Coordinates of C-alpha atoms in Angstrom, one line a residue:
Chain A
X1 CA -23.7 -18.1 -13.8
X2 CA -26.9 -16.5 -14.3
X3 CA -28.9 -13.5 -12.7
X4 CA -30.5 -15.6 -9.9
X5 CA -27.6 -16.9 -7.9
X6 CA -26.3 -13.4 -8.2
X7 CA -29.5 -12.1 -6.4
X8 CA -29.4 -14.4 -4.1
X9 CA -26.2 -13.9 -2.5
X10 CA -26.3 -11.2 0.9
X11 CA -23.3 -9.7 -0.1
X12 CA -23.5 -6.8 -2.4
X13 CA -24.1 -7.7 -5.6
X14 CA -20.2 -6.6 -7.0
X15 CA -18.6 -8.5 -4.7
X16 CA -19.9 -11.9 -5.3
X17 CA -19.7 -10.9 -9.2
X18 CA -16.2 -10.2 -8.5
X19 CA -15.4 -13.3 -6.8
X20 CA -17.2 -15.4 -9.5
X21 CA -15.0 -13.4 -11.9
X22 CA -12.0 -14.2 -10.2
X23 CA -12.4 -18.1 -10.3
X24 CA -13.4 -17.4 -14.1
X25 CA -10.0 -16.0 -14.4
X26 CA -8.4 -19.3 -12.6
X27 CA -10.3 -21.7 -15.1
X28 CA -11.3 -19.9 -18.1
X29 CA -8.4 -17.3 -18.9
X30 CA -4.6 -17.0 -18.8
X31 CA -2.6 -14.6 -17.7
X32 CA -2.6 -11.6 -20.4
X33 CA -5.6 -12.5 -22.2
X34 CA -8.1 -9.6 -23.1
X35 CA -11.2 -9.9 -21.1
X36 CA -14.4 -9.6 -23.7
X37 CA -15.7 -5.8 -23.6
X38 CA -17.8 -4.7 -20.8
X39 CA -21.1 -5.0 -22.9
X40 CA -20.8 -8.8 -23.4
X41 CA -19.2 -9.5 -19.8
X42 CA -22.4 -7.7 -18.4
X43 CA -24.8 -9.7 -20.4
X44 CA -22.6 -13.3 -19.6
X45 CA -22.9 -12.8 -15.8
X46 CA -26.5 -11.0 -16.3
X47 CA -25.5 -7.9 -14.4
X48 CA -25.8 -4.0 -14.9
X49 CA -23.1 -2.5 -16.9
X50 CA -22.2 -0.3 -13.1
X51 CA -22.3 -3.5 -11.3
X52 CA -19.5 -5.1 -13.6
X53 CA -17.3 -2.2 -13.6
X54 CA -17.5 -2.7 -9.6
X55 CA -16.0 -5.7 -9.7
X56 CA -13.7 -5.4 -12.0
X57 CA -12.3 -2.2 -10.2
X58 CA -12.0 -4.5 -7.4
X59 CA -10.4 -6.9 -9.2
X60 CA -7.6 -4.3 -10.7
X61 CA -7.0 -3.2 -7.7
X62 CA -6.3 -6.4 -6.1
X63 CA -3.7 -7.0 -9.0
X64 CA -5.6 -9.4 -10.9
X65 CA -6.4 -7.4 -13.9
X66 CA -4.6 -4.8 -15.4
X67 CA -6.4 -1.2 -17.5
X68 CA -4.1 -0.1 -20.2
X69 CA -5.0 2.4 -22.5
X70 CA -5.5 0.9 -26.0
X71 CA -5.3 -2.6 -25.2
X72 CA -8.5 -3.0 -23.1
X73 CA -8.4 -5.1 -19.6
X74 CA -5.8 -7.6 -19.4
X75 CA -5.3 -10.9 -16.8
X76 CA -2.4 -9.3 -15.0
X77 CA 0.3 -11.5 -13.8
X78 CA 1.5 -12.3 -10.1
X79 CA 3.1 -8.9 -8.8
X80 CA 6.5 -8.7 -8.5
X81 CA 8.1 -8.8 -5.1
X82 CA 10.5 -5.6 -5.6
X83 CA 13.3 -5.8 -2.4
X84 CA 12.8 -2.4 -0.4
X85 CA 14.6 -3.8 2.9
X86 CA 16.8 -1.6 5.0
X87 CA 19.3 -4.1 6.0
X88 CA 21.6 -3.6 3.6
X89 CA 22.2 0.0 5.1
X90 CA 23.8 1.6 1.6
X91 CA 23.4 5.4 0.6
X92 CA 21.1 5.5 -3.0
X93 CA 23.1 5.2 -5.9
X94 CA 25.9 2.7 -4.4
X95 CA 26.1 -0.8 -5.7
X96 CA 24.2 -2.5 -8.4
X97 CA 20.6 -1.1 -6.7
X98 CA 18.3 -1.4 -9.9
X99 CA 17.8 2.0 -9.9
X100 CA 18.7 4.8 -12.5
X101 CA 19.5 8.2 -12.1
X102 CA 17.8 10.4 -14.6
X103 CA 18.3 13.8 -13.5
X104 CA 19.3 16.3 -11.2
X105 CA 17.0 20.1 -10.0
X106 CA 17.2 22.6 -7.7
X107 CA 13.6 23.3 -6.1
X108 CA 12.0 23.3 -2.7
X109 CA 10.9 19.8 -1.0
X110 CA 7.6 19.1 -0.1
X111 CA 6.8 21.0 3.3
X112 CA 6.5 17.2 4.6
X113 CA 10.1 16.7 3.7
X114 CA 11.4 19.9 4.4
X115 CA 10.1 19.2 8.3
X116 CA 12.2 16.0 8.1
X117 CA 15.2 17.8 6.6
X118 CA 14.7 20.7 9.0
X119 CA 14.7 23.1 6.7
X120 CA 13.3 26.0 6.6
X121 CA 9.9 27.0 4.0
X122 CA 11.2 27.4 0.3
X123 CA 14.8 26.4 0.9
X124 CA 16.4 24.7 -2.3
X125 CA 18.0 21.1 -2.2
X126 CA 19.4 18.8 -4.5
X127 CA 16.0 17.0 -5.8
X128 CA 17.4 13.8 -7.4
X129 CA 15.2 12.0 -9.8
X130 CA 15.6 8.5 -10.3
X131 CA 13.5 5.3 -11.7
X132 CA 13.8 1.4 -10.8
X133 CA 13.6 -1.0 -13.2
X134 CA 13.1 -4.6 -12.7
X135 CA 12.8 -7.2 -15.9
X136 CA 12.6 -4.3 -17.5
X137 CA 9.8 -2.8 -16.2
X138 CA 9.6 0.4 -14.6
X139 CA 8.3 -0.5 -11.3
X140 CA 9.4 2.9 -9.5
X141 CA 9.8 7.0 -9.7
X142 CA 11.8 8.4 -7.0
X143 CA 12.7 11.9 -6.1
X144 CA 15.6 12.1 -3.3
X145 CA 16.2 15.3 -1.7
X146 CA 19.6 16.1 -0.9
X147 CA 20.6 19.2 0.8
X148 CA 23.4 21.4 0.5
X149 CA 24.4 20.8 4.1
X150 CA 24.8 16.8 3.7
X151 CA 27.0 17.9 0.3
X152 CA 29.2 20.6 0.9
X153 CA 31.7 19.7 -1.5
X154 CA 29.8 20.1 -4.5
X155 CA 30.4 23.3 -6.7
X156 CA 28.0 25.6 -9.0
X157 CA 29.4 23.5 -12.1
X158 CA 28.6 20.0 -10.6
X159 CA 25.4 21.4 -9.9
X160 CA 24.1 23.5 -12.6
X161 CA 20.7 25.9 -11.8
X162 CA 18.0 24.8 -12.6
X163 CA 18.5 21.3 -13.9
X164 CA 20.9 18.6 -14.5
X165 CA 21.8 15.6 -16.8
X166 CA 21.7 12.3 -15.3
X167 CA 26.0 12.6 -14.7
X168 CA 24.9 15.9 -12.2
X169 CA 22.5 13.5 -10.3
X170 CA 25.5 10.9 -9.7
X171 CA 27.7 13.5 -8.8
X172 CA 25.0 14.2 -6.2
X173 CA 24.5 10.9 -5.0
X174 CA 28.9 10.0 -4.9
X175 CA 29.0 13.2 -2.5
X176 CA 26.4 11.7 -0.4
X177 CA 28.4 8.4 0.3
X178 CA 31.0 10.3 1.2
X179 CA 28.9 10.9 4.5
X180 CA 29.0 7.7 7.2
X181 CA 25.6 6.4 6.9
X182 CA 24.1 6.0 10.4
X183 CA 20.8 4.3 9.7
X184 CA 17.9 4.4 7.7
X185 CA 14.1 4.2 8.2
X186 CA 11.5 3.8 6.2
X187 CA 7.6 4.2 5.3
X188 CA 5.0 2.1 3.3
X189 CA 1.5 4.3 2.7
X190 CA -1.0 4.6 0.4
X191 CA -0.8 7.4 -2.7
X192 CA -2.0 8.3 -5.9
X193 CA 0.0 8.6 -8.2
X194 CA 0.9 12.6 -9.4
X195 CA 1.0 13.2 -13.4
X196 CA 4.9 13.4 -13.8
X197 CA 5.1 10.0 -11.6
X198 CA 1.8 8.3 -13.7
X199 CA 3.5 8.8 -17.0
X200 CA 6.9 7.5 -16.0
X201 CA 5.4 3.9 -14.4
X202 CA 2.4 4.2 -17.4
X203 CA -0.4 4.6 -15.2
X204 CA -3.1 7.4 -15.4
X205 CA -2.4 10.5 -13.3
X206 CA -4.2 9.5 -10.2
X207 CA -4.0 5.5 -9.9
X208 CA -3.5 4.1 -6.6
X209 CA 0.6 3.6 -5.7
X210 CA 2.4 2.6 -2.8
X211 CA 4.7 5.5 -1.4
X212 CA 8.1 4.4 0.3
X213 CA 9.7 7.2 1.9
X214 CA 13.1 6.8 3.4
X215 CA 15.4 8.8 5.7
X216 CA 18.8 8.2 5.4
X217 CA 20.6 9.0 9.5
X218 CA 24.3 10.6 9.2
X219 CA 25.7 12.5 12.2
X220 CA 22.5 12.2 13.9
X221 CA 20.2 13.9 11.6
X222 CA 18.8 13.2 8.8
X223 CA 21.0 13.9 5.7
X224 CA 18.4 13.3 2.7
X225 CA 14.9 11.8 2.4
X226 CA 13.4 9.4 -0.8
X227 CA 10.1 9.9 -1.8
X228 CA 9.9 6.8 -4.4
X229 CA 6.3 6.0 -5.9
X230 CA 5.5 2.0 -6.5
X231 CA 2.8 0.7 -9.2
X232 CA 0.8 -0.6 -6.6
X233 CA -0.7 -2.7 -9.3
X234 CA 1.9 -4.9 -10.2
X235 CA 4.4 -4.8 -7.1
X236 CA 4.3 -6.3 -3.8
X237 CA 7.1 -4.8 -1.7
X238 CA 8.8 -7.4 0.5
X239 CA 11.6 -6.8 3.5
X240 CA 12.5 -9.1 6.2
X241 CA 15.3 -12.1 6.7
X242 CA 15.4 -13.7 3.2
X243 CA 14.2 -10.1 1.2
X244 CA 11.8 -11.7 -0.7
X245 CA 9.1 -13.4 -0.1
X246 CA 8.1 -15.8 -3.2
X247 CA 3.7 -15.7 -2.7
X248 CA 3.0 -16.8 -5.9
X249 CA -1.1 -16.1 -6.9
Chain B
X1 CA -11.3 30.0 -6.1
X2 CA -13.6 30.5 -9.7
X3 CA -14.1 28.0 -12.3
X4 CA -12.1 30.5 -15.0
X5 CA -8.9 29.3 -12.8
X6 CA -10.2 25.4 -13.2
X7 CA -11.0 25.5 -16.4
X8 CA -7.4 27.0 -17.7
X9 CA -5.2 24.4 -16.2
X10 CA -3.8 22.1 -18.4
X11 CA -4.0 19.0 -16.2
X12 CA -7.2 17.5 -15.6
X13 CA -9.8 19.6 -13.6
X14 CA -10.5 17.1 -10.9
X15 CA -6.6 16.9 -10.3
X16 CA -6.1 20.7 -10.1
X17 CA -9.1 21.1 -7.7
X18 CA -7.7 18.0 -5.6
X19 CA -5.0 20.6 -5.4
X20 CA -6.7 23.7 -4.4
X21 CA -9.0 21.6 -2.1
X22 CA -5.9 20.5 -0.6
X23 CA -4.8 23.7 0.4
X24 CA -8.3 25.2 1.9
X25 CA -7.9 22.3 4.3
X26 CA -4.9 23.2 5.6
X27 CA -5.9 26.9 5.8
X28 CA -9.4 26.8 6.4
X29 CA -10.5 23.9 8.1
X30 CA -9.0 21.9 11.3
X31 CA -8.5 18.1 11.4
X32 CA -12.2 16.5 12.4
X33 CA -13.7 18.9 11.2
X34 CA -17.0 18.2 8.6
X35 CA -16.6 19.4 5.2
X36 CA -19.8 21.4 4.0
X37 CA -22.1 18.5 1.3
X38 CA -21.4 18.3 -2.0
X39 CA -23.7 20.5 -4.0
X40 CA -22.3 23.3 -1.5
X41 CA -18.7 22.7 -2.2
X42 CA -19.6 21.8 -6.2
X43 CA -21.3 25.6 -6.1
X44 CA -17.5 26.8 -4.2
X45 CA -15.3 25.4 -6.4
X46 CA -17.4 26.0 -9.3
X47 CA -17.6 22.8 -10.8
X48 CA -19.8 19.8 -11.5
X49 CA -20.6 16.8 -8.4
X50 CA -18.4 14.5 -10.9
X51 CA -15.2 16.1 -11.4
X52 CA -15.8 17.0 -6.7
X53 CA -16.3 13.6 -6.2
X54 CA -13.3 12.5 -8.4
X55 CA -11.2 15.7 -6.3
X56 CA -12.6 14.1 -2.8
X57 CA -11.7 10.5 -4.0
X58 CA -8.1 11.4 -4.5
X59 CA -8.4 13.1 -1.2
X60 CA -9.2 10.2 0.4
X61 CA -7.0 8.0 -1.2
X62 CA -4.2 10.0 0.0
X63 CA -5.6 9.9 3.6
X64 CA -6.2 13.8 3.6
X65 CA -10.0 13.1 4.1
X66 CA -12.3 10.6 6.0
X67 CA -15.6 9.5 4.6
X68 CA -17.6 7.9 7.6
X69 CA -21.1 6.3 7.5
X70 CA -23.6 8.7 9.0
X71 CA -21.1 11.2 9.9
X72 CA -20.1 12.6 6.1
X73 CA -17.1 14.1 4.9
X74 CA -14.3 15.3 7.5
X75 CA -10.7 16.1 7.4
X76 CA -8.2 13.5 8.3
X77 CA -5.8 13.1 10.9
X78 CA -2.0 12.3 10.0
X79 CA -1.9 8.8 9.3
X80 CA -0.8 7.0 12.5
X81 CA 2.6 5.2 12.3
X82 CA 2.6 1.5 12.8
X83 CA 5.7 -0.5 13.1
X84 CA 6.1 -3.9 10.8
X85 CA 9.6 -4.3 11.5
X86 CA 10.9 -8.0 11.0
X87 CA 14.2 -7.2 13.4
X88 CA 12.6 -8.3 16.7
X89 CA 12.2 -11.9 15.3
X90 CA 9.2 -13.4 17.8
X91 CA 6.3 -15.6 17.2
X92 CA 2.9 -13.4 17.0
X93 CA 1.5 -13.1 20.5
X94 CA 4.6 -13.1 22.3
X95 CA 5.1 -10.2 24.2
X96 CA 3.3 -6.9 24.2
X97 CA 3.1 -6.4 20.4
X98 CA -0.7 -4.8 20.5
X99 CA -2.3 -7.7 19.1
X100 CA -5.4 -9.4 20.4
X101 CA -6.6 -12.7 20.1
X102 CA -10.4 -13.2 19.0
X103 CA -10.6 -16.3 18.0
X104 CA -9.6 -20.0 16.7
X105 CA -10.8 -21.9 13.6
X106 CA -9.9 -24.7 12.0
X107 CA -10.5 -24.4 7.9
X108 CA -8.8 -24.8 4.5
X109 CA -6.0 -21.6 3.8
X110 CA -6.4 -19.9 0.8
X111 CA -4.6 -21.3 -2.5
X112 CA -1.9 -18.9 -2.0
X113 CA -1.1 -19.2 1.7
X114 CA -1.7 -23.1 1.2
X115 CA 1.1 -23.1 -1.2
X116 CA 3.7 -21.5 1.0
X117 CA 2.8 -24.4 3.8
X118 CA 3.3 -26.7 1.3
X119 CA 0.0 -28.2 2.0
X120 CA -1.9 -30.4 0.1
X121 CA -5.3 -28.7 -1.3
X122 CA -8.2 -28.3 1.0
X123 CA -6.4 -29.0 4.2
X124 CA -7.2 -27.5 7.0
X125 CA -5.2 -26.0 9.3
X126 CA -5.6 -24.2 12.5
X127 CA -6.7 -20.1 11.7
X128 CA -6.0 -17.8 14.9
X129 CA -8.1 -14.5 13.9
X130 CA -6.5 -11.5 15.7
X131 CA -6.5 -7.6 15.7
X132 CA -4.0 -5.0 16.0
X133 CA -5.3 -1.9 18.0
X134 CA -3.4 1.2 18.3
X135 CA -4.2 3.9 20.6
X136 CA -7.9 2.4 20.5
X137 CA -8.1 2.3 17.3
X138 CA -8.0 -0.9 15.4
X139 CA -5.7 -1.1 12.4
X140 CA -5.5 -4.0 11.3
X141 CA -6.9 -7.5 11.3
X142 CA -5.0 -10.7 10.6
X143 CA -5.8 -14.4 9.9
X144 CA -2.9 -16.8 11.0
X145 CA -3.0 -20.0 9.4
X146 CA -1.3 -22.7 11.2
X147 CA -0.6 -26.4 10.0
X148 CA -1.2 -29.2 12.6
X149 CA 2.8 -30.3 12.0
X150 CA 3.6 -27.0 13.7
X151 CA 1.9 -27.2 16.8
X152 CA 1.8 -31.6 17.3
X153 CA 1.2 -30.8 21.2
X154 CA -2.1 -29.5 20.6
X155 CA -4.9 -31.9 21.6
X156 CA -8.6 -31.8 20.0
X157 CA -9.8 -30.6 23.4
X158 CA -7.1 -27.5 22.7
X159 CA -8.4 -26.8 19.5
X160 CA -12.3 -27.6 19.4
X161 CA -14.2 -27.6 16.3
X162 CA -14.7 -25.5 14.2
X163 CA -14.3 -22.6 16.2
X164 CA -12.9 -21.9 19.9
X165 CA -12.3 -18.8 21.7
X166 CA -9.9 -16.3 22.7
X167 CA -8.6 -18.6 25.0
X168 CA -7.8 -21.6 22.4
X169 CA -6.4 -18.7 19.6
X170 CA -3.8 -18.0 22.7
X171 CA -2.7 -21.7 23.0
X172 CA -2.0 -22.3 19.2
X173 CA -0.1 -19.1 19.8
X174 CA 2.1 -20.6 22.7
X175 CA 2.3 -24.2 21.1
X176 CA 3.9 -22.4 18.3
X177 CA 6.0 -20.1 20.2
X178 CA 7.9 -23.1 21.5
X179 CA 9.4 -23.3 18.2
X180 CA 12.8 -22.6 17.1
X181 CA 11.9 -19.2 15.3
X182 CA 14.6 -19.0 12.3
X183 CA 13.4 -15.9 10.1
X184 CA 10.6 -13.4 9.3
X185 CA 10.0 -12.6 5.7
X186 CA 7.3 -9.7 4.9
X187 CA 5.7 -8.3 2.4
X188 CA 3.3 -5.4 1.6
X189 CA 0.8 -4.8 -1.6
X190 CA -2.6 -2.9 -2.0
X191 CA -5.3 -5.3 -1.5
X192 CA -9.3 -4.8 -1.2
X193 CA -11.0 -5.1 2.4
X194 CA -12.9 -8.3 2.9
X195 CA -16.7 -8.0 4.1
X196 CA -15.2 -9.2 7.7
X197 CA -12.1 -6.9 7.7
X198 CA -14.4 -4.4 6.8
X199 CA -16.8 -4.6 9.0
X200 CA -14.1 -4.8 12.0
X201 CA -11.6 -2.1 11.0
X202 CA -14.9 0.1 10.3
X203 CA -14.5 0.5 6.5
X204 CA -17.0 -0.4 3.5
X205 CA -16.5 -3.6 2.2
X206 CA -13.7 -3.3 -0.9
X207 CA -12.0 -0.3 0.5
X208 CA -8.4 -0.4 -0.2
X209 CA -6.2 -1.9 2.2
X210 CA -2.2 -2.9 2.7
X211 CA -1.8 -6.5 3.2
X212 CA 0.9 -7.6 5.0
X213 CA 1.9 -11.3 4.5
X214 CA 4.5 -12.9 6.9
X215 CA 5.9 -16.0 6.6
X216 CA 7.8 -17.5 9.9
X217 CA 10.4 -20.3 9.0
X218 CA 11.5 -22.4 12.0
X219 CA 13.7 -25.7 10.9
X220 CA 14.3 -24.7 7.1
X221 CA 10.5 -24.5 6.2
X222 CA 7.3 -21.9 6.9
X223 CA 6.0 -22.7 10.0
X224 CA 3.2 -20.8 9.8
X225 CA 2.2 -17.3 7.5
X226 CA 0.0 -14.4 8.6
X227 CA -2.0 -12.4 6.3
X228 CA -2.8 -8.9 8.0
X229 CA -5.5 -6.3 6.4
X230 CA -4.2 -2.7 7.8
X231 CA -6.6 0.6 7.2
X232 CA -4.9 2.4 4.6
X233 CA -6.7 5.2 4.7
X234 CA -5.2 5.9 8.6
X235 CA -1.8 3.7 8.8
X236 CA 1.8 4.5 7.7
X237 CA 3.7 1.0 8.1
X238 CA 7.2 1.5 9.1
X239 CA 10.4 -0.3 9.2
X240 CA 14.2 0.3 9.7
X241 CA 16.8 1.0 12.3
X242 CA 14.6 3.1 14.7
X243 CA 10.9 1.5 13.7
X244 CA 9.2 4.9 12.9
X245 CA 9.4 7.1 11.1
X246 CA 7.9 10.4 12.3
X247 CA 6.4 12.0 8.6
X248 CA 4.2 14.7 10.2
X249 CA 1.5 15.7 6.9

């Protein structure tokens, strides 16, 4: 694929590279394989060393090629499809969910969060932390804010200042489902992904993630709110009838 | 706000003046409004155009910031919240779900959409082109690829080639609607906009985008699967039991 058909093409120049790259990735590589450095994948389509990292940006963030740090660019694999449905209508932490609890603070929520919770500026909650794994793979951060109110049961000792183990956040989360859980809604946006979150999925501070943010409905407010961050990467998030949907690249 | 500050935080400068850029537009400037150019707010913050336009990338990514063509640089809105619920269970263009027909084609479905018909390579199949618009704004485009099995009522003079209007997108929709509709699955993963999407949700070509796949079974098999491109730079997708989720920023 030389420099002329490139030229010729009206879209911008990146885009058609990146397409040609992507059928080069269907025929010529499999999934996993290191891409050759940018140098000699510049010179092989006979583009600018600015035009290839283009498309290969595009490219990575369509999921087709992964960046890690000391391996170089990879053919990613098909994304997961990671089940974030509501239907199931469980509190966090009930059930065999996939996700972990790591720890338990005491801190302010986000003034987003606090607005859901009602709260007013600088109050403390319960801020649970908590990470998904699926085949192994971190695929999700989480931090779920609790208040007092939705857990009036729990003492100072279940809920030491300022942080707890892992068996503090389960305390947490057992209170919770003591409450009868109304409903839950949820969110799907764009993020980036914050330092603390980025080294947890092992991503750069920064990298494009999916945010879910769910609030869970008891007694006609809301009781707590999940902030969880998704390697947009690697996961697709499916919902609906069946909970996944198997769309295989 | 002096680059001593900047240059004594341990994470990396671009990510701490994301932060403190964050916080002069919620103090100093009102949603709309045009931020100054970049050698002005470089000379502000005290820092080079690079690590500004890594600050305002991250910005933007986050939806906190708009960067229009001709206009420059202006502080977002709150992401609008769009409803992708699976619970109502209808055929696309029943009811009034905000969707509008543009168009009919008839053409081959990508690999991946091809394989979830259970088609056979290179067939084509009937593609309704619609677009979600939301308090006139449009937030998404979708491409609905229907196989001839699912509509056998539709006559050549229904569906002229290759493409028909408004008019013939409609009647695939109804022929399809007269289906037994059995189950919505969904999912959602980061994509990059097409030229087309681009060009009609007003975006740059390769912006990122959520793409929204939907397969609808009717009779134990997909009937038909929609692909939908929403702006993620201005939509929250929600689901769950009230179908938004109101997450004021």
């Amino acid at each position: 694929m030389g420099t002329t058909q490139l030229e010729a093409a009206p879209e911008p120049k990146y885009w058609h590279l990146k397409t040609v790259i992507g059928e080069a990735l269907d025929s010529d590589f499999t999934v996993g394989e290191v891409l050759p450095n940018e140098r000699d994948l510049a010179a092989r389509f006979g583009v600018a060393r600015a035009t290839l990292r283009q498309a290969l940006e595009q490219l990575e963030l369509e999921g087709r090629l992964q960046r890690r740090r000391g391996v170089g660019t990879t053919v990613a694999p098909p994304r997961v499809g990671v089940d974030v449905s509501t239907t199931q209508h469980s509190w966090p932490g009930m059930g065999e969910d996939g996700w972990q609890s790591v720890d338990r603070a005491a801190d302010a929520a986000p003034a987003a969060v606090a607005r859901l919770l009602e709260l007013a500026p600088g109050e403390q909650v319960h801020v649970v932390r908590r990470l998904r794994v699926t085949d192994g793979q971190t695929v999700a951060a989480e931090l779920l804010y609790v208040p007092a109110g939705s857990v009036p049961a729990l003492t100072d000792a279940d809920a030491p200042d300022p942080v707890g183990t892992a068996t503090h956040a389960r305390g947490v989360l057992r209170e919770l489902g003591r409450l009868a859980l109304e409903g839950q809604d949820r969110s799907v946006e764009l993020g980036s992904a914050r330092a603390d979150d980025a080294k947890e999925l092992d991503r750069l501070p920064g990298a494009p993630v999916l945010v879910v943010t769910t609030r869970y409905l008891s007694a006609g407010r809301t009781a707590a709110v999940a902030v969880a961050t998704y390697r947009a990467d690697t996961c697709r998030l499916t919902f609906g009838d069946s909970g996944d949907l198997a769309m295989a690249s």
